[in-house]
PDB file of C-alpha atoms and ligand atoms in Angstrom:
ATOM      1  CA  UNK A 300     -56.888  41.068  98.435  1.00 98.00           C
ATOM      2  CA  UNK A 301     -59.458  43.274  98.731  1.00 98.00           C
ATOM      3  CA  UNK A 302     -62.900  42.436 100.063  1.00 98.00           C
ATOM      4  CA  UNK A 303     -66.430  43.216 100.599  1.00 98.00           C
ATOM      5  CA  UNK A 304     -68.777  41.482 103.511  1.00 98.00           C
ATOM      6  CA  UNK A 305     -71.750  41.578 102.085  1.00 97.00           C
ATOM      7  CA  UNK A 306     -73.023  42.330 105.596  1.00 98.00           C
ATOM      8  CA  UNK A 307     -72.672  45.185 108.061  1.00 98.00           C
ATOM      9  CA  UNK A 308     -69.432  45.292 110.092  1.00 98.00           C
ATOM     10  CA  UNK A 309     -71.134  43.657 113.102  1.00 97.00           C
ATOM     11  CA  UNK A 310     -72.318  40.389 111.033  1.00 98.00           C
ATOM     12  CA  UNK A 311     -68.593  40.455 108.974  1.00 98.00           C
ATOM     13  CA  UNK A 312     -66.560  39.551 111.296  1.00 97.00           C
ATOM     14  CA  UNK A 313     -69.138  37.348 113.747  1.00 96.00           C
ATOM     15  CA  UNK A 314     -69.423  35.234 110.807  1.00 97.00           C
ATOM     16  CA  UNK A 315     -65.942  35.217 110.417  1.00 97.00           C
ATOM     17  CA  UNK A 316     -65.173  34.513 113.935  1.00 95.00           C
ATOM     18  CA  UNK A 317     -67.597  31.096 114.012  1.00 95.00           C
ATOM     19  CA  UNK A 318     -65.585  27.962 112.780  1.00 94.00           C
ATOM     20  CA  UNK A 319     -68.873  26.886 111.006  1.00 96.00           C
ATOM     21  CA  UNK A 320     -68.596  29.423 108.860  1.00 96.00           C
ATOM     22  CA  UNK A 321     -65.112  27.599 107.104  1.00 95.00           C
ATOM     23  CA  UNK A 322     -64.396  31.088 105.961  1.00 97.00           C
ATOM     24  CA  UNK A 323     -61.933  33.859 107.679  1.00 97.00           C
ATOM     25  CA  UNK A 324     -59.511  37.161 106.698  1.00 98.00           C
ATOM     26  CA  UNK A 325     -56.842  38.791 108.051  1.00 98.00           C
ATOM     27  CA  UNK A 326     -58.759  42.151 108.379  1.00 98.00           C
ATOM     28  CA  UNK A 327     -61.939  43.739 108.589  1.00 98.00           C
ATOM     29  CA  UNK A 328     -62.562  47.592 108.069  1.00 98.00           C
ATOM     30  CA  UNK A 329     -66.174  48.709 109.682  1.00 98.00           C
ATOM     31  CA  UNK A 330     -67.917  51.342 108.046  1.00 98.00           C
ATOM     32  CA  UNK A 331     -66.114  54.547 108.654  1.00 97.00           C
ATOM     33  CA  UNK A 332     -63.023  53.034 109.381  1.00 97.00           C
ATOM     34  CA  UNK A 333     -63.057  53.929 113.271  1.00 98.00           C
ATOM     35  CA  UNK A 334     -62.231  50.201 113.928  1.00 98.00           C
ATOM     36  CA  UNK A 335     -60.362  47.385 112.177  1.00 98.00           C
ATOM     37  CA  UNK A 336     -60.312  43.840 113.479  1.00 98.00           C
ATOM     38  CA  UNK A 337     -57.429  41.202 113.042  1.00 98.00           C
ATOM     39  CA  UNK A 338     -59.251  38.005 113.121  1.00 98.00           C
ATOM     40  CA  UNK A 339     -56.078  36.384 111.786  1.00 97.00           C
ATOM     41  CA  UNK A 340     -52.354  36.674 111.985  1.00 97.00           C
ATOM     42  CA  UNK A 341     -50.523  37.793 108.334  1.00 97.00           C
ATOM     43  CA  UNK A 342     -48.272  34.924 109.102  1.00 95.00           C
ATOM     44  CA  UNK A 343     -50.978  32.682 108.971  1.00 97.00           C
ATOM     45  CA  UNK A 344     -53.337  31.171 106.156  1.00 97.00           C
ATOM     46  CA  UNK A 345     -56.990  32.827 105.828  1.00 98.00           C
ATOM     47  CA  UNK A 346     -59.817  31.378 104.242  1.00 97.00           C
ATOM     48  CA  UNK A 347     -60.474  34.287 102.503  1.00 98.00           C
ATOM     49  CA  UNK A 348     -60.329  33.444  98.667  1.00 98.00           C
ATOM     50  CA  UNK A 349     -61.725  29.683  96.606  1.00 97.00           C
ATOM     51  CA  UNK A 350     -59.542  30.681  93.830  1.00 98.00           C
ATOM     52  CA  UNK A 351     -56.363  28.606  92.600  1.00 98.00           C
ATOM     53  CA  UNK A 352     -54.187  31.943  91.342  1.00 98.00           C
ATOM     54  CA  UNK A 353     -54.357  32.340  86.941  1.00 98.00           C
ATOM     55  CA  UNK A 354     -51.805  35.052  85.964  1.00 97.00           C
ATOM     56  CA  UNK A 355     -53.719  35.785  83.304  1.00 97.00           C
ATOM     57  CA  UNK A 356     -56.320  37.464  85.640  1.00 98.00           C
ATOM     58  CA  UNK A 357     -53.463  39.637  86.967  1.00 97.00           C
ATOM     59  CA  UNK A 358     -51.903  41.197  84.185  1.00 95.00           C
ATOM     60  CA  UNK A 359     -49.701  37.843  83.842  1.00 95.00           C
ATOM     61  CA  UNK A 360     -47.856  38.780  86.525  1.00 95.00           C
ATOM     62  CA  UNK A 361     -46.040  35.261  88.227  1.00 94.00           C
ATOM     63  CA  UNK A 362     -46.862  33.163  86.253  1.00 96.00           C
ATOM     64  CA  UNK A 363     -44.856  30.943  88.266  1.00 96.00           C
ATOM     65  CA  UNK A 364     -47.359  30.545  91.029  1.00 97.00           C
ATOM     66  CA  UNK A 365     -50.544  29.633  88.581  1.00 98.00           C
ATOM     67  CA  UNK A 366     -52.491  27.072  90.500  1.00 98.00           C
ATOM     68  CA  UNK A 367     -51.633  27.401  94.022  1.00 98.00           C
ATOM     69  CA  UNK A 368     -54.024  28.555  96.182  1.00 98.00           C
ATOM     70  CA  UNK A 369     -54.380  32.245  96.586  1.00 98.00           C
ATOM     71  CA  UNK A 370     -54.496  31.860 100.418  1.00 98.00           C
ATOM     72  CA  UNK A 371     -51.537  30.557 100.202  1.00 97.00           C
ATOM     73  CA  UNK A 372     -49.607  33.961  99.803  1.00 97.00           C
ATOM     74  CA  UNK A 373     -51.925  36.638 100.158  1.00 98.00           C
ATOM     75  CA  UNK A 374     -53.322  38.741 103.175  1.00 98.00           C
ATOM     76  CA  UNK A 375     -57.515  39.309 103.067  1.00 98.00           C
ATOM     77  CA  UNK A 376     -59.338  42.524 103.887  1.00 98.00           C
ATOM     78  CA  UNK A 377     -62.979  42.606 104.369  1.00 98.00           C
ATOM     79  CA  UNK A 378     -64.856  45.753 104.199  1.00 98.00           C
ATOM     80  CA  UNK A 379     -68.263  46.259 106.298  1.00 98.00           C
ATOM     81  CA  UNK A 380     -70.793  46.677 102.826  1.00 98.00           C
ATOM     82  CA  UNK A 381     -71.551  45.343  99.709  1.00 98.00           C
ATOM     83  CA  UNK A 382     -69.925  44.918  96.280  1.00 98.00           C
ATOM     84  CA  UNK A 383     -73.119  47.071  94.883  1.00 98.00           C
ATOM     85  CA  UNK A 384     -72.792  49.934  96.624  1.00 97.00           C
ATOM     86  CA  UNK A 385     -72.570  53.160  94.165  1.00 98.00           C
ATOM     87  CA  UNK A 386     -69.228  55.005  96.733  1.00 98.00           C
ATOM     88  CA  UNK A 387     -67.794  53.823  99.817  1.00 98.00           C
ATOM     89  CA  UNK A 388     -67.050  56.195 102.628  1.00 98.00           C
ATOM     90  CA  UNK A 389     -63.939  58.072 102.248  1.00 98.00           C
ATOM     91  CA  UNK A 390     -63.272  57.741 105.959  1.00 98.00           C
ATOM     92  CA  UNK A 391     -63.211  53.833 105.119  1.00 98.00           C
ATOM     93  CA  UNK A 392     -61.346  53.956 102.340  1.00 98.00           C
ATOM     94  CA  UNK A 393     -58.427  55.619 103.807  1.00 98.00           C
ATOM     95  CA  UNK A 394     -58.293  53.799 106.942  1.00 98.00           C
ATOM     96  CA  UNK A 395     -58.424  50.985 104.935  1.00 98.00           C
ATOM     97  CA  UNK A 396     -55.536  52.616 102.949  1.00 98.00           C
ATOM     98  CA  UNK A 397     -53.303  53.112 105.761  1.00 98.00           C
ATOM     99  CA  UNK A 398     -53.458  49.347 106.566  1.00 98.00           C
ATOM    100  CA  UNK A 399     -52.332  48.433 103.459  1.00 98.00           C
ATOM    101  CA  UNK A 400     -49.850  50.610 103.195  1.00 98.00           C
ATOM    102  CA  UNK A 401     -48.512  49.241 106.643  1.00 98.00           C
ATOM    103  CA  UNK A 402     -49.047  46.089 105.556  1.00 98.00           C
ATOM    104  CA  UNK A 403     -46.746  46.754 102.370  1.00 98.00           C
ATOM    105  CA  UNK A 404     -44.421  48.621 103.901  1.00 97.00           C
ATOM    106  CA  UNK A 405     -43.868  45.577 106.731  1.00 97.00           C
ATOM    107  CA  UNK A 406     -43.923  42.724 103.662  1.00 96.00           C
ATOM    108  CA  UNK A 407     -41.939  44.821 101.424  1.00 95.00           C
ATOM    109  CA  UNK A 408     -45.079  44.146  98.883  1.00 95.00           C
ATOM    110  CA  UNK A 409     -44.879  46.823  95.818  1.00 94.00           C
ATOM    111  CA  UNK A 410     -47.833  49.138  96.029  1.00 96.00           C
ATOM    112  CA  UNK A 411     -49.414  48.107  92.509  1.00 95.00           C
ATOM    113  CA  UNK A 412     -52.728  47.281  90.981  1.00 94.00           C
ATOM    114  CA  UNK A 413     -50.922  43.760  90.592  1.00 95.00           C
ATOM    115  CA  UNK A 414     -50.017  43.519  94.262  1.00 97.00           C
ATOM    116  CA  UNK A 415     -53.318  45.252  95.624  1.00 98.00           C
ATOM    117  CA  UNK A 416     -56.211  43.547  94.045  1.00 98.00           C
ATOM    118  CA  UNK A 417     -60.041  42.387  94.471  1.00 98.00           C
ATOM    119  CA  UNK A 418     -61.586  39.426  95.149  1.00 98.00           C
ATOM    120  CA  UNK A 419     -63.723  39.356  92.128  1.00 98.00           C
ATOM    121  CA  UNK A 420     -60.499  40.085  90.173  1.00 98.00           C
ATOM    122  CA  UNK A 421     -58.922  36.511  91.539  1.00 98.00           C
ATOM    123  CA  UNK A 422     -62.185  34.646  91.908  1.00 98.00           C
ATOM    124  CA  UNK A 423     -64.222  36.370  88.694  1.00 98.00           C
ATOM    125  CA  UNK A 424     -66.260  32.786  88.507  1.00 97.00           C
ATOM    126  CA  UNK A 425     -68.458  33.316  91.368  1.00 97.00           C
ATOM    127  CA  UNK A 426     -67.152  36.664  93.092  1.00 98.00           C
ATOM    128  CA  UNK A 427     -67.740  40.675  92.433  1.00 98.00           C
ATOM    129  CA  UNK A 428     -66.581  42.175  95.579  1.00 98.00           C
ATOM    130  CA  UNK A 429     -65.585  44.591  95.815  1.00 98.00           C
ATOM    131  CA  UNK A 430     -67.748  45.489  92.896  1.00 98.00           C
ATOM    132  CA  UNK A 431     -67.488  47.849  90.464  1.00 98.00           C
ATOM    133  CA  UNK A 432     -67.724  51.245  92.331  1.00 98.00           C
ATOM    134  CA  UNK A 433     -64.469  50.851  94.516  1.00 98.00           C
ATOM    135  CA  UNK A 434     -62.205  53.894  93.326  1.00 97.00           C
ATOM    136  CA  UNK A 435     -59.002  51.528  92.704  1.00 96.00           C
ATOM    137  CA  UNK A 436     -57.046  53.951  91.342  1.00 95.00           C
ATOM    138  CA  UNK A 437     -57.805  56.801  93.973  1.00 95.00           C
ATOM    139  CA  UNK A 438     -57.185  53.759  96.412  1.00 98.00           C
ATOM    140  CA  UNK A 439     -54.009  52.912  95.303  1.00 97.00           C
ATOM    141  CA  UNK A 440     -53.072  56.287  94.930  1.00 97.00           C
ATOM    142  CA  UNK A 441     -53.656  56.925  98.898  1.00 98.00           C
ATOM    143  CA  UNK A 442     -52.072  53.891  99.716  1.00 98.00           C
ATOM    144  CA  UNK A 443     -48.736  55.215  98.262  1.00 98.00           C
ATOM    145  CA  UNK A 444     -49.181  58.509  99.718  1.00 97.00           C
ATOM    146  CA  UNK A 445     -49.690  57.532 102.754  1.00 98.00           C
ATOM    147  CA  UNK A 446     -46.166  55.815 102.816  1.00 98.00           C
ATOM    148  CA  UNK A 447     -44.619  58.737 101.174  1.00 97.00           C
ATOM    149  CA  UNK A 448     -44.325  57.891  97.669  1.00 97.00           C
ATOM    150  CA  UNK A 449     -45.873  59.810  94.295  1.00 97.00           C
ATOM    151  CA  UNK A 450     -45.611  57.439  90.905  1.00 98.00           C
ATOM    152  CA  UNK A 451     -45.564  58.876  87.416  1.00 98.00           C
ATOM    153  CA  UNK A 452     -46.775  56.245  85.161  1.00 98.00           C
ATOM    154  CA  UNK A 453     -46.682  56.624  81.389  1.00 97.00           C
ATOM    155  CA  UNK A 454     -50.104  56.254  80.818  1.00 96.00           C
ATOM    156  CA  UNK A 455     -52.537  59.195  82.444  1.00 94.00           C
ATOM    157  CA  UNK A 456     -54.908  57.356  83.711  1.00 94.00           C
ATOM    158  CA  UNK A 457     -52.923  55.905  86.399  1.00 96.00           C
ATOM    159  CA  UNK A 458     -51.928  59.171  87.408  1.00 97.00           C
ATOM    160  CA  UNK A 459     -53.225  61.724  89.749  1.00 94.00           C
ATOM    161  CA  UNK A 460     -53.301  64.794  87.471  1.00 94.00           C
ATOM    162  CA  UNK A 461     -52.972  67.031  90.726  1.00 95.00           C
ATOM    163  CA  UNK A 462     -49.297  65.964  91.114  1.00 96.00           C
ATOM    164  CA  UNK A 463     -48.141  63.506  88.412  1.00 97.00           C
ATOM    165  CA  UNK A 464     -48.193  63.713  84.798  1.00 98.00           C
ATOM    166  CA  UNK A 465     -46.532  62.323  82.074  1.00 97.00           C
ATOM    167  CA  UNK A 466     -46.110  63.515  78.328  1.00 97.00           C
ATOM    168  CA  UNK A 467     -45.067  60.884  75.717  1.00 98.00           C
ATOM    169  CA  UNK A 468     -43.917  62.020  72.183  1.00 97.00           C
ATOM    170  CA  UNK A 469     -45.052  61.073  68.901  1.00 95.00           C
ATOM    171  CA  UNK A 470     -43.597  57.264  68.057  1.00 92.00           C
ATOM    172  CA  UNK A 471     -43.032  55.968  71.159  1.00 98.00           C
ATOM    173  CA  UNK A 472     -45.052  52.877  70.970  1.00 98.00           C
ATOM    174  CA  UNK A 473     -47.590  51.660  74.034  1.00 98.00           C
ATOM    175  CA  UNK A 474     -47.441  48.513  74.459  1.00 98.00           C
ATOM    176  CA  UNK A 475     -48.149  45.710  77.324  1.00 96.00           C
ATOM    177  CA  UNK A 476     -45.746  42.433  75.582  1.00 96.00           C
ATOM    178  CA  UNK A 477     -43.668  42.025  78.739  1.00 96.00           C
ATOM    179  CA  UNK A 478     -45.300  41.962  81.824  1.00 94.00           C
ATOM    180  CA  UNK A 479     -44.532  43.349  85.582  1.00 93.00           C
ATOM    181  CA  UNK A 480     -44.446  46.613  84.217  1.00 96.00           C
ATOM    182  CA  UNK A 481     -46.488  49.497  86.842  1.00 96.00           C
ATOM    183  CA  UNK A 482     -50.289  49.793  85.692  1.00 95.00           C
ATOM    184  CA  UNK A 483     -51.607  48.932  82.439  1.00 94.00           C
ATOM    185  CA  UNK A 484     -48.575  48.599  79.908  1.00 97.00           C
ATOM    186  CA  UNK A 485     -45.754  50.933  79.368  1.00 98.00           C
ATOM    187  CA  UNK A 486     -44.411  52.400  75.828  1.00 98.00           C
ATOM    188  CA  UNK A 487     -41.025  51.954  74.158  1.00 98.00           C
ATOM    189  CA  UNK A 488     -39.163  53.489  70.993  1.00 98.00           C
ATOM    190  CA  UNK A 489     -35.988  52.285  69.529  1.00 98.00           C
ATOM    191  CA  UNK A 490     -32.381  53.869  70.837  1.00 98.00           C
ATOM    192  CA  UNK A 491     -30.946  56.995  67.950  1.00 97.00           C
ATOM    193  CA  UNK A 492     -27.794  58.344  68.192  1.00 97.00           C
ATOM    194  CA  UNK A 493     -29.259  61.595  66.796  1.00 96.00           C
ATOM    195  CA  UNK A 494     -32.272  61.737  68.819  1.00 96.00           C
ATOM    196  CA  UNK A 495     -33.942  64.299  71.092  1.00 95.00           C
ATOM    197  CA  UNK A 496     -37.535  63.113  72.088  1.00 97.00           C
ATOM    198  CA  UNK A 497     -38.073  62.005  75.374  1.00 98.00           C
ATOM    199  CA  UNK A 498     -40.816  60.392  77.467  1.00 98.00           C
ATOM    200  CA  UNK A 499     -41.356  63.314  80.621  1.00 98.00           C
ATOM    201  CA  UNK A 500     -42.330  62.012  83.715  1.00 98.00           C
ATOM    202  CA  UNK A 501     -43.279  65.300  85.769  1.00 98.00           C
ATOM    203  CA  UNK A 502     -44.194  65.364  89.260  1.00 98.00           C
ATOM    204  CA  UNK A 503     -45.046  68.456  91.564  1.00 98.00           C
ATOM    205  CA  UNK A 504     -43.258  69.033  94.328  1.00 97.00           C
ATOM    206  CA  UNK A 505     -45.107  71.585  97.180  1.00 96.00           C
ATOM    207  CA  UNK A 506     -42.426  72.538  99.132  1.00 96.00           C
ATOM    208  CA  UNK A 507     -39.041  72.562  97.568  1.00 97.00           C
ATOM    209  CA  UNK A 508     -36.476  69.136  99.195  1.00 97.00           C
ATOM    210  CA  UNK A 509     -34.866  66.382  98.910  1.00 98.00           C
ATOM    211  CA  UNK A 510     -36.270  63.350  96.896  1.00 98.00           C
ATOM    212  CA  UNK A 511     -35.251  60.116  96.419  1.00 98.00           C
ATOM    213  CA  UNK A 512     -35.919  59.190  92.259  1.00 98.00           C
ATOM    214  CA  UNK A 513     -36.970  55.130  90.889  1.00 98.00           C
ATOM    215  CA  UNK A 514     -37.427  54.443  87.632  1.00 98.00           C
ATOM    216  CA  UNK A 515     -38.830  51.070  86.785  1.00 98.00           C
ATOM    217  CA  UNK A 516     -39.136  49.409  83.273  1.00 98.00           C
ATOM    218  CA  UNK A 517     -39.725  45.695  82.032  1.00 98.00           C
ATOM    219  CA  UNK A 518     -36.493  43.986  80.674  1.00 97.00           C
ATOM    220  CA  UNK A 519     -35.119  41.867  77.706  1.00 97.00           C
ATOM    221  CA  UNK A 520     -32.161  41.668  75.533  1.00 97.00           C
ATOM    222  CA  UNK A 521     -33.295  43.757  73.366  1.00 98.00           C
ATOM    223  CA  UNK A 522     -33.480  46.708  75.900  1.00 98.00           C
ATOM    224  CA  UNK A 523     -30.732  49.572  76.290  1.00 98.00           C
ATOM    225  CA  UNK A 524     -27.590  48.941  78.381  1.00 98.00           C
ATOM    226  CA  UNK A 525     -27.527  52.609  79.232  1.00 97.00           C
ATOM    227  CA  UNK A 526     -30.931  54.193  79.232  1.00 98.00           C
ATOM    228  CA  UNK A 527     -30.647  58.014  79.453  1.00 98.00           C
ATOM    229  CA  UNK A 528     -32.351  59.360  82.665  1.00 98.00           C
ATOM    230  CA  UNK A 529     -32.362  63.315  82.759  1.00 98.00           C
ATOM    231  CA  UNK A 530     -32.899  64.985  85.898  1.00 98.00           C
ATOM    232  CA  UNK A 531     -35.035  68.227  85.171  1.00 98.00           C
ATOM    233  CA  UNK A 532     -35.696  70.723  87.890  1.00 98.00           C
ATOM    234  CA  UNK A 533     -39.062  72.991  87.639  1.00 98.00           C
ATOM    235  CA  UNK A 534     -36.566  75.751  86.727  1.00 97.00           C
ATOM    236  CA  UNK A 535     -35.257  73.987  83.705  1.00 97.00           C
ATOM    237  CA  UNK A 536     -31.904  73.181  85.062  1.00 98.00           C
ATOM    238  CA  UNK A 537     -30.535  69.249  84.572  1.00 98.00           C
ATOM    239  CA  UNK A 538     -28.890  68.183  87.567  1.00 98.00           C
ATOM    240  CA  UNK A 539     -27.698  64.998  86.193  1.00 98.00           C
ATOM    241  CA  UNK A 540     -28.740  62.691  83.367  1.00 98.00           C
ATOM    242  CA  UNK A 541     -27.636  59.371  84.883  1.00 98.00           C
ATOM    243  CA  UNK A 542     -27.993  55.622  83.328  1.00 98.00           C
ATOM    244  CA  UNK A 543     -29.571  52.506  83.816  1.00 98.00           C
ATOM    245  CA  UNK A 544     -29.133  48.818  82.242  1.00 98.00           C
ATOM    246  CA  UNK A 545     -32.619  47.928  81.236  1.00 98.00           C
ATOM    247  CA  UNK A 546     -31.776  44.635  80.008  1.00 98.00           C
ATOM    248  CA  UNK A 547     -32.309  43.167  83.437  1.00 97.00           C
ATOM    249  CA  UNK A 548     -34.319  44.326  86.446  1.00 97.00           C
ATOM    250  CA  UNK A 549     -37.448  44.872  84.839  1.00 96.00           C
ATOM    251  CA  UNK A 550     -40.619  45.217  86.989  1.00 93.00           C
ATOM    252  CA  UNK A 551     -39.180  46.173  90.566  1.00 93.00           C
ATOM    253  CA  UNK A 552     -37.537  49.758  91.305  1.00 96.00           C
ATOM    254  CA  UNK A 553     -34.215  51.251  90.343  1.00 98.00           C
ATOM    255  CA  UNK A 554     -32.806  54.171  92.260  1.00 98.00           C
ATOM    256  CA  UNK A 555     -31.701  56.788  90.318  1.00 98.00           C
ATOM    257  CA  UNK A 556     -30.060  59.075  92.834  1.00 98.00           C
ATOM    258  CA  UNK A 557     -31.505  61.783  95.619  1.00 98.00           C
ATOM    259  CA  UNK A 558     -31.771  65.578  94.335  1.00 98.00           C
ATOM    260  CA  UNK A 559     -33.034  68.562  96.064  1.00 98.00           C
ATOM    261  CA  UNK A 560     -35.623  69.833  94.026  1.00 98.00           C
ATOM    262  CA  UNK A 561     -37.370  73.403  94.257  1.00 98.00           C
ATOM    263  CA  UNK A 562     -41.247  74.090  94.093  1.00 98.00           C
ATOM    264  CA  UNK A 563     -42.804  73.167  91.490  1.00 98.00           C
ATOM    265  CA  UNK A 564     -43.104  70.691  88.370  1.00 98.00           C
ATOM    266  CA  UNK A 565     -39.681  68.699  88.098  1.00 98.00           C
ATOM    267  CA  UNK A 566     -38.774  66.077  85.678  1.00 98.00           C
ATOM    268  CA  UNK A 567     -37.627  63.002  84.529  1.00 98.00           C
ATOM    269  CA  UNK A 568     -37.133  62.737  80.905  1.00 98.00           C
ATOM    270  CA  UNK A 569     -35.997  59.702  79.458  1.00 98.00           C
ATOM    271  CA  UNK A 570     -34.073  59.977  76.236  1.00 98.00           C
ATOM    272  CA  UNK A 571     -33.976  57.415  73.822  1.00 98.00           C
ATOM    273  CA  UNK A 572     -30.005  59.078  72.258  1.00 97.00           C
ATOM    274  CA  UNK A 573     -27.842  55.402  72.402  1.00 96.00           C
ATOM    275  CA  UNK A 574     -26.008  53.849  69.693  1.00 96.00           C
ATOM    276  CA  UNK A 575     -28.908  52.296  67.533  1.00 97.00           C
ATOM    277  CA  UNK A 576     -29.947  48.775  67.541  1.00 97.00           C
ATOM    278  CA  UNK A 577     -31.887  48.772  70.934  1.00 98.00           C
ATOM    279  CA  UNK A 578     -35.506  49.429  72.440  1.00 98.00           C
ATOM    280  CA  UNK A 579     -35.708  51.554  75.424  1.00 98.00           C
ATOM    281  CA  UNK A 580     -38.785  51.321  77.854  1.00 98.00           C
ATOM    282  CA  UNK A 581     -40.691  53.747  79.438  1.00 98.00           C
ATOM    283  CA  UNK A 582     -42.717  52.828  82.369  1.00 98.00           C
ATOM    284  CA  UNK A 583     -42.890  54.594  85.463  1.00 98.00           C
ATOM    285  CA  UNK A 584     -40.671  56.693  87.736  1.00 98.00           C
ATOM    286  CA  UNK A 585     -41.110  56.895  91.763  1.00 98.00           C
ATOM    287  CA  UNK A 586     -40.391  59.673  93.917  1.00 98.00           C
ATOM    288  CA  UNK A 587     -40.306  59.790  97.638  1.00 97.00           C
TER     289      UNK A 587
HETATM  290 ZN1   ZN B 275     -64.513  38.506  98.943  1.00 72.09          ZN
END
């Protein structure tokens, strides 16, 4: 959970620090990101949140844990500033970035806007922090990088246009019914023996290697036993067009298979050609 002080870095984590306060985190980030303090093992319960967790403020993701306290399973980083400040220092924010990426990495936490959230987001009754001007997508976006992974989501505004992008053909449907998908919703069109269309998930690659290929989608009966994945290289060759069940698994990551893949835009195109009667969901694909 994401955090601002409200103070400078100085008064954070004093305040934090002084039992009378009856508040503490895990982390705080000062200004420019030069120094961090742990005021509180991860293994340990902060004070960081007065919020009993509503799914419904979190994209309905786990449900299952509505109304237990979100101290209870989340890890609290406090930012030296204010919730109305117009930008935050870059130098913060990616400091910042790399401990939550560590932190992820450690916890095995997916890095989502579902698993890496604000305060006000949790606690919207009385709390804004970290206001309106942190760059959450940007954020999250840095957090991945920094642990080596690009996502391709099928919507473009969770992308980074620089190196992901995603095209989605006419009558594939967007749609957010079943939840834990990867940002805001995901789209889906029904399986067609005959058909060509595909959703293309496109990511640049600088210097031509290997990569390691997750697709993710959200799952029902209804969904495709074998989901068509196409492996596209920036040259236009298919290296393989391998399959995944998408009746289970949905919203956690599904290896596809590691490819060496040359400069460039490569692709994953996902096909909706199956024996008819089916839905098959688009969502996101992972490369790292
Ligand atoms: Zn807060």
């Amino acid at each position: 959970i994401i955090h601002t002080c409200e103070s400078n870095y100085a008064s954070c984590w004093s305040w934090l620090d002084n039992p009378a306060s009856q508040v503490s985190a895990h982390y705080v980030v000062n200004e420019d990101g030069s120094e961090i303090s742990q005021l509180v093992r991860e293994q340990t319960r902060a004070w960081h949140i007065a919020a009993l967790y509503d799914c419904t403020l979190n994209r309905r993701h786990e449900c299952w844990r509505n109304g237990v306290q979100s101290n209870h399973f989340t890890v609290g980083i406090e930012h030296a500033g204010f919730a109305s400040q117009d930008s935050f220092p870059r130098a913060q924010l990616d400091h910042s970035a790399a401990l939550v990426c560590d932190i992820t990495r450690d916890r095995a936490i997916p890095r989502d806007w579902q698993h890496i959230v604000g305060h006000g987001q949790l606690q919207p009754a009385d709390r804004t922090d970290p206001g309106p001007h942190w760059p959450w997508i940007a954020y999250i976006h840095r957090v991945q990088a920094l642990c080596g992974e690009l996502v391709v989501d099928d919507s473009a505004q969770f992308n980074d246009s620089v190196v992901a992008r995603t095209q989605v053909p006419a009558g594939w449907q967007a749609t957010d019914t079943t939840p834990d998908y990867y940002g805001g919703g995901y789209h889906w069109a029904s399986t067609s023996p005959s058909a060509t269309d595909g959703v293309e998930f496109s990511f640049y690659v600088a210097a031509s290697g290997t990569r390691t290929v997750d697709a993710r989608w959200t799952s029902g009966t209804n969904r495709v036993p074998q989901a068509p994945y196409a492996v596209i290289t920036s040259a236009g060759d298919t290296l393989q067009i391998v399959s995944r069940d998408q009746r289970t698994g949905g919203g956690s990551w599904h290896t596809l298979g590691t490819w060496t893949f040359p400069t460039g835009w490569n692709r994953i195109v996902l096909l909706r050609r199956a024996p008819a009667g089916a839905v098959v969901v688009a969502d996101a694909v992972r490369v790292r």
